[in-house]
PDB file of C-alpha atoms and ligand atoms in Angstrom:
ATOM      1  CA  MET A 254     143.693 112.152  81.534  1.00 89.00           C
ATOM      2  CA  LEU A 255     142.585 114.945  83.847  1.00 94.00           C
ATOM      3  CA  GLY A 256     140.652 112.362  85.870  1.00 95.00           C
ATOM      4  CA  VAL A 257     143.853 110.370  86.412  1.00 97.00           C
ATOM      5  CA  LEU A 258     145.675 113.499  87.539  1.00 97.00           C
ATOM      6  CA  ILE A 259     142.868 114.404  89.981  1.00 98.00           C
ATOM      7  CA  GLY A 260     142.772 110.848  91.380  1.00 97.00           C
ATOM      8  CA  ALA A 261     146.550 110.708  91.793  1.00 97.00           C
ATOM      9  CA  CYS A 262     146.603 114.126  93.474  1.00 98.00           C
ATOM     10  CA  ALA A 263     143.759 113.079  95.812  1.00 97.00           C
ATOM     11  CA  LEU A 264     145.757 110.039  97.014  1.00 97.00           C
ATOM     12  CA  PHE A 265     148.939 112.093  97.267  1.00 97.00           C
ATOM     13  CA  GLY A 266     146.999 114.736  99.213  1.00 98.00           C
ATOM     14  CA  LEU A 267     145.798 112.125 101.742  1.00 97.00           C
ATOM     15  CA  ALA A 268     149.418 111.071 102.340  1.00 96.00           C
ATOM     16  CA  ILE A 269     150.517 114.703 102.604  1.00 97.00           C
ATOM     17  CA  GLY A 270     147.669 115.283 105.077  1.00 97.00           C
ATOM     18  CA  SER A 271     149.114 112.484 107.180  1.00 94.00           C
ATOM     19  CA  PHE A 272     152.510 114.229 107.131  1.00 95.00           C
ATOM     20  CA  LEU A 273     150.887 117.580 107.949  1.00 97.00           C
ATOM     21  CA  ASN A 274     149.405 115.988 111.087  1.00 95.00           C
ATOM     22  CA  VAL A 275     152.966 115.300 112.210  1.00 94.00           C
ATOM     23  CA  VAL A 276     153.935 118.910 111.408  1.00 96.00           C
ATOM     24  CA  ILE A 277     150.891 120.261 113.284  1.00 96.00           C
ATOM     25  CA  TYR A 278     151.699 118.202 116.382  1.00 94.00           C
ATOM     26  CA  ARG A 279     155.488 118.420 116.469  1.00 95.00           C
ATOM     27  CA  VAL A 280     156.557 121.833 115.183  1.00 95.00           C
ATOM     28  CA  PRO A 281     154.859 123.857 117.962  1.00 94.00           C
ATOM     29  CA  ARG A 282     156.452 121.436 120.480  1.00 94.00           C
ATOM     30  CA  ASN A 283     159.895 121.939 118.925  1.00 93.00           C
ATOM     31  CA  GLU A 284     160.148 118.243 118.080  1.00 92.00           C
ATOM     32  CA  SER A 285     161.936 116.768 115.072  1.00 92.00           C
ATOM     33  CA  LEU A 286     159.820 115.869 112.042  1.00 90.00           C
ATOM     34  CA  VAL A 287     161.872 112.793 111.111  1.00 85.00           C
ATOM     35  CA  SER A 288     162.457 110.966 114.390  1.00 82.00           C
ATOM     36  CA  PRO A 289     161.294 109.333 116.552  1.00 84.00           C
ATOM     37  CA  ARG A 290     158.411 107.404 114.966  1.00 85.00           C
ATOM     38  CA  SER A 291     154.889 108.616 115.698  1.00 87.00           C
ATOM     39  CA  LYS A 292     153.549 107.304 118.974  1.00 87.00           C
ATOM     40  CA  CYS A 293     150.274 107.397 120.856  1.00 88.00           C
ATOM     41  CA  PRO A 294     150.167 110.606 122.948  1.00 83.00           C
ATOM     42  CA  SER A 295     148.475 108.670 125.796  1.00 89.00           C
ATOM     43  CA  CYS A 296     150.403 105.406 126.214  1.00 92.00           C
ATOM     44  CA  GLY A 297     153.500 106.085 124.092  1.00 89.00           C
ATOM     45  CA  ALA A 298     153.062 102.936 121.962  1.00 91.00           C
ATOM     46  CA  PRO A 299     154.657 103.427 118.509  1.00 90.00           C
ATOM     47  CA  ILE A 300     152.138 103.665 115.658  1.00 89.00           C
ATOM     48  CA  LYS A 301     152.539 100.610 113.405  1.00 89.00           C
ATOM     49  CA  ASP A 302     152.784 101.089 109.625  1.00 87.00           C
ATOM     50  CA  ARG A 303     149.468  99.301 109.064  1.00 88.00           C
ATOM     51  CA  ASP A 304     147.825 101.757 111.483  1.00 89.00           C
ATOM     52  CA  ASN A 305     149.321 104.711 109.619  1.00 87.00           C
ATOM     53  CA  ILE A 306     147.226 104.532 106.444  1.00 90.00           C
ATOM     54  CA  PRO A 307     145.509 107.893 105.934  1.00 90.00           C
ATOM     55  CA  VAL A 308     141.764 107.955 106.769  1.00 91.00           C
ATOM     56  CA  VAL A 309     141.411 104.135 106.560  1.00 92.00           C
ATOM     57  CA  SER A 310     143.336 103.460 109.795  1.00 92.00           C
ATOM     58  CA  TRP A 311     141.499 106.134 111.740  1.00 91.00           C
ATOM     59  CA  LEU A 312     138.129 104.703 110.631  1.00 91.00           C
ATOM     60  CA  LEU A 313     139.117 101.050 111.247  1.00 92.00           C
ATOM     61  CA  LEU A 314     140.345 101.860 114.751  1.00 92.00           C
ATOM     62  CA  ARG A 315     137.316 104.142 115.230  1.00 90.00           C
ATOM     63  CA  GLY A 316     139.569 106.990 116.288  1.00 91.00           C
ATOM     64  CA  SER A 317     141.295 105.250 119.151  1.00 92.00           C
ATOM     65  CA  CYS A 318     144.753 103.823 119.948  1.00 93.00           C
ATOM     66  CA  ARG A 319     145.134 100.102 119.129  1.00 92.00           C
ATOM     67  CA  ASN A 320     147.109  99.596 122.316  1.00 92.00           C
ATOM     68  CA  CYS A 321     145.392 101.641 125.049  1.00 94.00           C
ATOM     69  CA  HIS A 322     142.133 102.608 123.288  1.00 93.00           C
ATOM     70  CA  ALA A 323     142.572 106.259 124.242  1.00 94.00           C
ATOM     71  CA  PRO A 324     140.646 108.464 121.786  1.00 92.00           C
ATOM     72  CA  ILE A 325     142.692 109.982 118.954  1.00 90.00           C
ATOM     73  CA  SER A 326     141.648 113.490 117.956  1.00 91.00           C
ATOM     74  CA  PRO A 327     139.364 113.635 114.890  1.00 93.00           C
ATOM     75  CA  ARG A 328     141.720 116.401 113.758  1.00 94.00           C
ATOM     76  CA  TYR A 329     143.921 113.643 112.270  1.00 94.00           C
ATOM     77  CA  LEU A 330     141.048 112.454 110.108  1.00 95.00           C
ATOM     78  CA  TYR A 331     139.937 115.957 109.106  1.00 97.00           C
ATOM     79  CA  VAL A 332     143.435 117.082 108.100  1.00 97.00           C
ATOM     80  CA  GLU A 333     143.950 113.959 105.968  1.00 97.00           C
ATOM     81  CA  LEU A 334     140.570 114.391 104.269  1.00 97.00           C
ATOM     82  CA  ALA A 335     141.214 118.098 103.754  1.00 98.00           C
ATOM     83  CA  GLY A 336     144.627 117.284 102.236  1.00 98.00           C
ATOM     84  CA  GLY A 337     143.025 114.876  99.768  1.00 98.00           C
ATOM     85  CA  ALA A 338     140.216 117.293  98.917  1.00 98.00           C
ATOM     86  CA  LEU A 339     142.528 120.301  98.472  1.00 98.00           C
ATOM     87  CA  PHE A 340     144.936 118.386  96.223  1.00 98.00           C
ATOM     88  CA  ALA A 341     142.112 116.927  94.141  1.00 98.00           C
ATOM     89  CA  GLY A 342     140.552 120.389  93.915  1.00 98.00           C
ATOM     90  CA  GLY A 343     143.884 121.986  92.992  1.00 98.00           C
ATOM     91  CA  ALA A 344     144.407 119.432  90.215  1.00 98.00           C
ATOM     92  CA  ALA A 345     140.852 119.955  88.925  1.00 97.00           C
ATOM     93  CA  ARG A 346     141.313 123.721  89.001  1.00 97.00           C
ATOM     94  CA  LEU A 347     144.734 123.911  87.310  1.00 96.00           C
ATOM     95  CA  GLY A 348     145.042 120.657  85.350  1.00 96.00           C
ATOM     96  CA  PHE A 349     148.381 119.875  83.714  1.00 96.00           C
ATOM     97  CA  ARG A 350     149.986 123.219  84.425  1.00 96.00           C
ATOM     98  CA  TRP A 351     153.514 123.888  85.562  1.00 97.00           C
ATOM     99  CA  ASP A 352     152.354 125.948  88.519  1.00 97.00           C
ATOM    100  CA  LEU A 353     150.290 123.067  89.965  1.00 98.00           C
ATOM    101  CA  PRO A 354     153.084 121.890  92.347  1.00 98.00           C
ATOM    102  CA  ALA A 355     153.521 125.423  93.722  1.00 98.00           C
ATOM    103  CA  ILE A 356     149.798 125.801  94.367  1.00 98.00           C
ATOM    104  CA  LEU A 357     149.552 122.357  95.999  1.00 98.00           C
ATOM    105  CA  VAL A 358     152.408 123.294  98.345  1.00 98.00           C
ATOM    106  CA  LEU A 359     150.630 126.582  99.071  1.00 98.00           C
ATOM    107  CA  LEU A 360     147.369 124.768  99.923  1.00 98.00           C
ATOM    108  CA  ALA A 361     149.156 122.160 102.068  1.00 98.00           C
ATOM    109  CA  GLY A 362     151.040 124.892 103.915  1.00 98.00           C
ATOM    110  CA  LEU A 363     147.858 126.840 104.562  1.00 98.00           C
ATOM    111  CA  LEU A 364     146.138 123.709 105.880  1.00 98.00           C
ATOM    112  CA  ALA A 365     148.936 123.044 108.383  1.00 98.00           C
ATOM    113  CA  LEU A 366     149.114 126.695 109.454  1.00 98.00           C
ATOM    114  CA  ALA A 367     145.342 126.997 109.872  1.00 97.00           C
ATOM    115  CA  ALA A 368     145.264 123.872 112.066  1.00 97.00           C
ATOM    116  CA  ILE A 369     148.162 125.097 114.224  1.00 97.00           C
ATOM    117  CA  ASP A 370     146.632 128.569 114.550  1.00 96.00           C
ATOM    118  CA  LEU A 371     143.268 127.058 115.509  1.00 94.00           C
ATOM    119  CA  GLU A 372     144.828 124.897 118.237  1.00 93.00           C
ATOM    120  CA  ARG A 373     147.475 127.251 119.561  1.00 93.00           C
ATOM    121  CA  MET A 374     146.941 130.764 118.162  1.00 92.00           C
ATOM    122  CA  ILE A 375     150.389 130.849 116.572  1.00 94.00           C
ATOM    123  CA  LEU A 376     151.764 130.702 113.039  1.00 96.00           C
ATOM    124  CA  PRO A 377     155.261 129.260 113.517  1.00 96.00           C
ATOM    125  CA  LYS A 378     158.165 130.660 111.488  1.00 96.00           C
ATOM    126  CA  LYS A 379     159.386 127.081 111.068  1.00 96.00           C
ATOM    127  CA  VAL A 380     156.334 126.373 108.916  1.00 97.00           C
ATOM    128  CA  VAL A 381     155.763 129.760 107.249  1.00 98.00           C
ATOM    129  CA  TYR A 382     159.303 130.228 105.902  1.00 98.00           C
ATOM    130  CA  PRO A 383     159.779 126.743 104.405  1.00 97.00           C
ATOM    131  CA  VAL A 384     156.362 127.056 102.716  1.00 98.00           C
ATOM    132  CA  LEU A 385     157.317 130.503 101.404  1.00 98.00           C
ATOM    133  CA  ALA A 386     160.655 129.189 100.079  1.00 98.00           C
ATOM    134  CA  MET A 387     159.043 126.145  98.415  1.00 98.00           C
ATOM    135  CA  VAL A 388     156.222 128.130  96.804  1.00 98.00           C
ATOM    136  CA  ALA A 389     158.689 130.768  95.581  1.00 98.00           C
ATOM    137  CA  GLY A 390     161.095 128.152  94.200  1.00 98.00           C
ATOM    138  CA  LEU A 391     158.344 126.228  92.415  1.00 98.00           C
ATOM    139  CA  LEU A 392     156.866 129.422  90.943  1.00 98.00           C
ATOM    140  CA  VAL A 393     160.308 130.449  89.643  1.00 98.00           C
ATOM    141  CA  LEU A 394     160.548 127.012  88.004  1.00 98.00           C
ATOM    142  CA  ALA A 395     157.071 127.395  86.506  1.00 97.00           C
ATOM    143  CA  ALA A 396     157.970 130.857  85.210  1.00 97.00           C
ATOM    144  CA  ALA A 397     161.251 129.559  83.766  1.00 97.00           C
ATOM    145  CA  VAL A 398     159.461 126.787  81.849  1.00 96.00           C
ATOM    146  CA  THR A 399     156.520 128.851  80.602  1.00 94.00           C
ATOM    147  CA  GLY A 400     158.188 132.257  80.317  1.00 93.00           C
ATOM    148  CA  ASP A 401     155.494 133.844  82.534  1.00 90.00           C
ATOM    149  CA  TRP A 402     157.988 136.137  84.230  1.00 96.00           C
ATOM    150  CA  HIS A 403     155.418 138.906  84.327  1.00 96.00           C
ATOM    151  CA  ASP A 404     153.140 136.768  86.546  1.00 96.00           C
ATOM    152  CA  LEU A 405     156.059 136.100  88.860  1.00 97.00           C
ATOM    153  CA  LEU A 406     156.833 139.806  89.096  1.00 97.00           C
ATOM    154  CA  VAL A 407     153.187 140.565  89.960  1.00 97.00           C
ATOM    155  CA  ALA A 408     153.309 137.796  92.593  1.00 98.00           C
ATOM    156  CA  ALA A 409     156.470 139.264  94.159  1.00 98.00           C
ATOM    157  CA  VAL A 410     154.979 142.784  94.203  1.00 98.00           C
ATOM    158  CA  CYS A 411     151.729 141.491  95.779  1.00 98.00           C
ATOM    159  CA  SER A 412     153.733 139.598  98.387  1.00 98.00           C
ATOM    160  CA  GLY A 413     155.652 142.746  99.321  1.00 98.00           C
ATOM    161  CA  ALA A 414     152.517 144.912  99.280  1.00 97.00           C
ATOM    162  CA  TRP A 415     150.477 142.615 101.559  1.00 97.00           C
ATOM    163  CA  PHE A 416     153.453 142.190 103.885  1.00 97.00           C
ATOM    164  CA  SER A 417     153.881 145.990 104.108  1.00 97.00           C
ATOM    165  CA  LEU A 418     150.184 146.558 104.823  1.00 97.00           C
ATOM    166  CA  PHE A 419     150.166 144.011 107.661  1.00 96.00           C
ATOM    167  CA  PHE A 420     153.522 145.241 108.945  1.00 97.00           C
ATOM    168  CA  VAL A 421     152.021 148.711 109.419  1.00 96.00           C
ATOM    169  CA  LEU A 422     148.817 147.297 110.975  1.00 94.00           C
ATOM    170  CA  ASN A 423     150.884 145.164 113.348  1.00 94.00           C
ATOM    171  CA  TYR A 424     153.000 148.181 114.279  1.00 94.00           C
ATOM    172  CA  ALA A 425     149.881 150.261 114.929  1.00 93.00           C
ATOM    173  CA  SER A 426     148.050 147.562 116.867  1.00 88.00           C
ATOM    174  CA  PRO A 427     150.058 144.433 117.723  1.00 85.00           C
ATOM    175  CA  ARG A 428     147.196 143.029 119.818  1.00 81.00           C
ATOM    176  CA  VAL A 429     144.794 142.919 116.888  1.00 79.00           C
ATOM    177  CA  LEU A 430     147.228 141.633 114.275  1.00 88.00           C
ATOM    178  CA  GLY A 431     150.078 139.376 115.414  1.00 89.00           C
ATOM    179  CA  PHE A 432     153.434 139.187 113.642  1.00 93.00           C
ATOM    180  CA  GLY A 433     152.619 135.641 112.524  1.00 94.00           C
ATOM    181  CA  ASP A 434     149.940 137.134 110.289  1.00 95.00           C
ATOM    182  CA  VAL A 435     152.489 139.594 108.892  1.00 97.00           C
ATOM    183  CA  ARG A 436     154.775 136.736 107.879  1.00 97.00           C
ATOM    184  CA  LEU A 437     151.841 134.758 106.479  1.00 98.00           C
ATOM    185  CA  ALA A 438     150.989 137.755 104.262  1.00 98.00           C
ATOM    186  CA  LEU A 439     154.235 137.113 102.328  1.00 98.00           C
ATOM    187  CA  VAL A 440     153.016 133.623 101.422  1.00 98.00           C
ATOM    188  CA  LEU A 441     149.449 134.696 100.628  1.00 98.00           C
ATOM    189  CA  GLY A 442     150.550 137.652  98.495  1.00 98.00           C
ATOM    190  CA  LEU A 443     152.941 135.458  96.524  1.00 98.00           C
ATOM    191  CA  GLY A 444     150.545 132.544  95.975  1.00 98.00           C
ATOM    192  CA  LEU A 445     147.469 134.591  95.105  1.00 98.00           C
ATOM    193  CA  GLY A 446     149.448 137.317  93.314  1.00 98.00           C
ATOM    194  CA  TRP A 447     150.648 134.672  90.847  1.00 97.00           C
ATOM    195  CA  PHE A 448     147.041 134.602  89.527  1.00 97.00           C
ATOM    196  CA  GLY A 449     146.841 138.420  89.545  1.00 95.00           C
ATOM    197  CA  TRP A 450     146.340 141.211  92.067  1.00 95.00           C
ATOM    198  CA  ARG A 451     142.547 140.794  91.962  1.00 95.00           C
ATOM    199  CA  TYR A 452     142.942 137.350  93.518  1.00 97.00           C
ATOM    200  CA  VAL A 453     144.855 138.954  96.364  1.00 97.00           C
ATOM    201  CA  VAL A 454     142.034 141.424  96.940  1.00 96.00           C
ATOM    202  CA  LEU A 455     139.452 138.617  96.736  1.00 97.00           C
ATOM    203  CA  GLY A 456     141.364 136.452  99.217  1.00 97.00           C
ATOM    204  CA  PHE A 457     141.772 139.329 101.648  1.00 97.00           C
ATOM    205  CA  PHE A 458     138.105 140.334 101.532  1.00 96.00           C
ATOM    206  CA  ALA A 459     136.870 136.739 101.725  1.00 97.00           C
ATOM    207  CA  ALA A 460     139.008 136.202 104.838  1.00 97.00           C
ATOM    208  CA  ASN A 461     137.685 139.301 106.592  1.00 95.00           C
ATOM    209  CA  LEU A 462     134.075 138.741 105.568  1.00 96.00           C
ATOM    210  CA  LEU A 463     134.197 135.157 106.826  1.00 95.00           C
ATOM    211  CA  GLY A 464     135.911 136.233 110.057  1.00 92.00           C
ATOM    212  CA  ALA A 465     133.360 138.994 110.628  1.00 91.00           C
ATOM    213  CA  ILE A 466     130.361 136.738 109.980  1.00 93.00           C
ATOM    214  CA  LEU A 467     131.655 134.014 112.285  1.00 91.00           C
ATOM    215  CA  GLY A 468     132.755 136.505 114.953  1.00 87.00           C
ATOM    216  CA  VAL A 469     129.386 138.275 115.044  1.00 88.00           C
ATOM    217  CA  THR A 470     127.562 134.920 115.111  1.00 91.00           C
ATOM    218  CA  LEU A 471     129.669 133.547 117.973  1.00 88.00           C
ATOM    219  CA  ILE A 472     129.316 136.769 119.976  1.00 87.00           C
ATOM    220  CA  ALA A 473     125.529 136.751 119.391  1.00 89.00           C
ATOM    221  CA  MET A 474     125.399 133.114 120.541  1.00 89.00           C
ATOM    222  CA  LYS A 475     127.465 134.137 123.590  1.00 84.00           C
ATOM    223  CA  LYS A 476     130.101 131.546 122.643  1.00 82.00           C
ATOM    224  CA  MET A 477     132.721 134.265 122.435  1.00 80.00           C
ATOM    225  CA  THR A 478     133.369 137.639 124.033  1.00 80.00           C
ATOM    226  CA  ARG A 479     134.094 140.797 122.081  1.00 75.00           C
ATOM    227  CA  ASP A 480     137.694 141.118 123.214  1.00 76.00           C
ATOM    228  CA  GLN A 481     138.601 137.454 122.849  1.00 78.00           C
ATOM    229  CA  PRO A 482     141.468 136.981 120.348  1.00 79.00           C
ATOM    230  CA  ILE A 483     140.609 135.148 117.134  1.00 84.00           C
ATOM    231  CA  PRO A 484     142.942 132.890 115.120  1.00 90.00           C
ATOM    232  CA  TYR A 485     143.070 135.310 112.177  1.00 93.00           C
ATOM    233  CA  GLY A 486     145.443 132.977 110.301  1.00 95.00           C
ATOM    234  CA  VAL A 487     142.623 130.447 109.964  1.00 96.00           C
ATOM    235  CA  PHE A 488     140.483 132.991 108.147  1.00 96.00           C
ATOM    236  CA  LEU A 489     143.372 134.215 106.003  1.00 97.00           C
ATOM    237  CA  ALA A 490     144.006 130.613 104.939  1.00 98.00           C
ATOM    238  CA  LEU A 491     140.305 130.010 104.219  1.00 97.00           C
ATOM    239  CA  GLY A 492     140.069 133.279 102.273  1.00 98.00           C
ATOM    240  CA  ALA A 493     143.125 132.356 100.197  1.00 98.00           C
ATOM    241  CA  ALA A 494     141.773 128.876  99.428  1.00 98.00           C
ATOM    242  CA  PHE A 495     138.457 130.473  98.459  1.00 97.00           C
ATOM    243  CA  ALA A 496     140.283 132.836  96.070  1.00 97.00           C
ATOM    244  CA  VAL A 497     142.238 129.970  94.478  1.00 98.00           C
ATOM    245  CA  PHE A 498     139.095 127.914  93.847  1.00 97.00           C
ATOM    246  CA  ALA A 499     136.365 130.507  93.295  1.00 96.00           C
ATOM    247  CA  GLY A 500     138.600 133.182  91.721  1.00 93.00           C
ATOM    248  CA  PRO A 501     138.115 132.030  88.124  1.00 92.00           C
ATOM    249  CA  GLU A 502     134.323 132.442  88.577  1.00 91.00           C
ATOM    250  CA  ILE A 503     134.331 135.637  90.618  1.00 91.00           C
ATOM    251  CA  VAL A 504     137.303 137.671  89.382  1.00 91.00           C
ATOM    252  CA  PRO A 505     136.064 138.107  85.755  1.00 87.00           C
ATOM    253  CA  TRP A 506     132.728 139.214  87.176  1.00 84.00           C
ATOM    254  CA  PHE A 507     134.174 142.081  89.181  1.00 76.00           C
ATOM    255  CA  THR A 508     136.746 143.110  86.565  1.00 74.00           C
ATOM    256  CA  ARG A 509     133.833 144.151  84.336  1.00 70.00           C
ATOM    257  CA  ILE A 510     132.741 146.755  86.894  1.00 62.00           C
ATOM    258  CA  HIS A 511     134.680 149.956  86.368  1.00 53.00           C
TER     259      HIS A 511
HETATM  260 ZN1  LIG B 728     147.766 104.437 123.296  1.00 88.27          ZN
END
């Protein structure tokens, strides 16, 4: 039965990835998510339904517009694949649990935000707040069904704590830490805090370790200068995803050290 759940979530994740591509393109441009239909950015031809199948269409058209043959960014393919992989992974990690929908929304939200931050160095409120509201609502539902109100309380406290920490850091040094990251901390604290405060710590450290390793590497390779801004939200999202998936292996290991 778990296999069926993972398969269904993988397919659902591919479709969600397709929707996230619309979010990633339109929200920073202040365009509506529902209308008009998706069109080719080069020639303006509307995308037909048969060309809108996640992954398959991109591969069949070899990443180009059917009408004008202008190349379509591989980002569309990557986001769809990542959506499928994250949802399959989330289902494998949690199984038939009531908090699965909340965690899938969290992962989808982080994927969209990471992609937007990577392209534009912003974390739009119009994405962060709806994700926060959906994750919070779904966690309240999960807590109501299972009676895990304690977990929800821990999640709320972690959300507030991470937000406060980043709020202070942003106040002290707005150039290093943007306010988008402060808002994102609310989501990360809530989602990871649901599993316990150690997951929050793990996600935070994983994000910074990854950012530091990549930053040092890029500077050493002269692909980046020391004072160039980095899309910190990308690393925060990666760190959080790492905590969700690797937490069950790593957290028990470091709880034994006192
Ligand atoms: Zn075109």
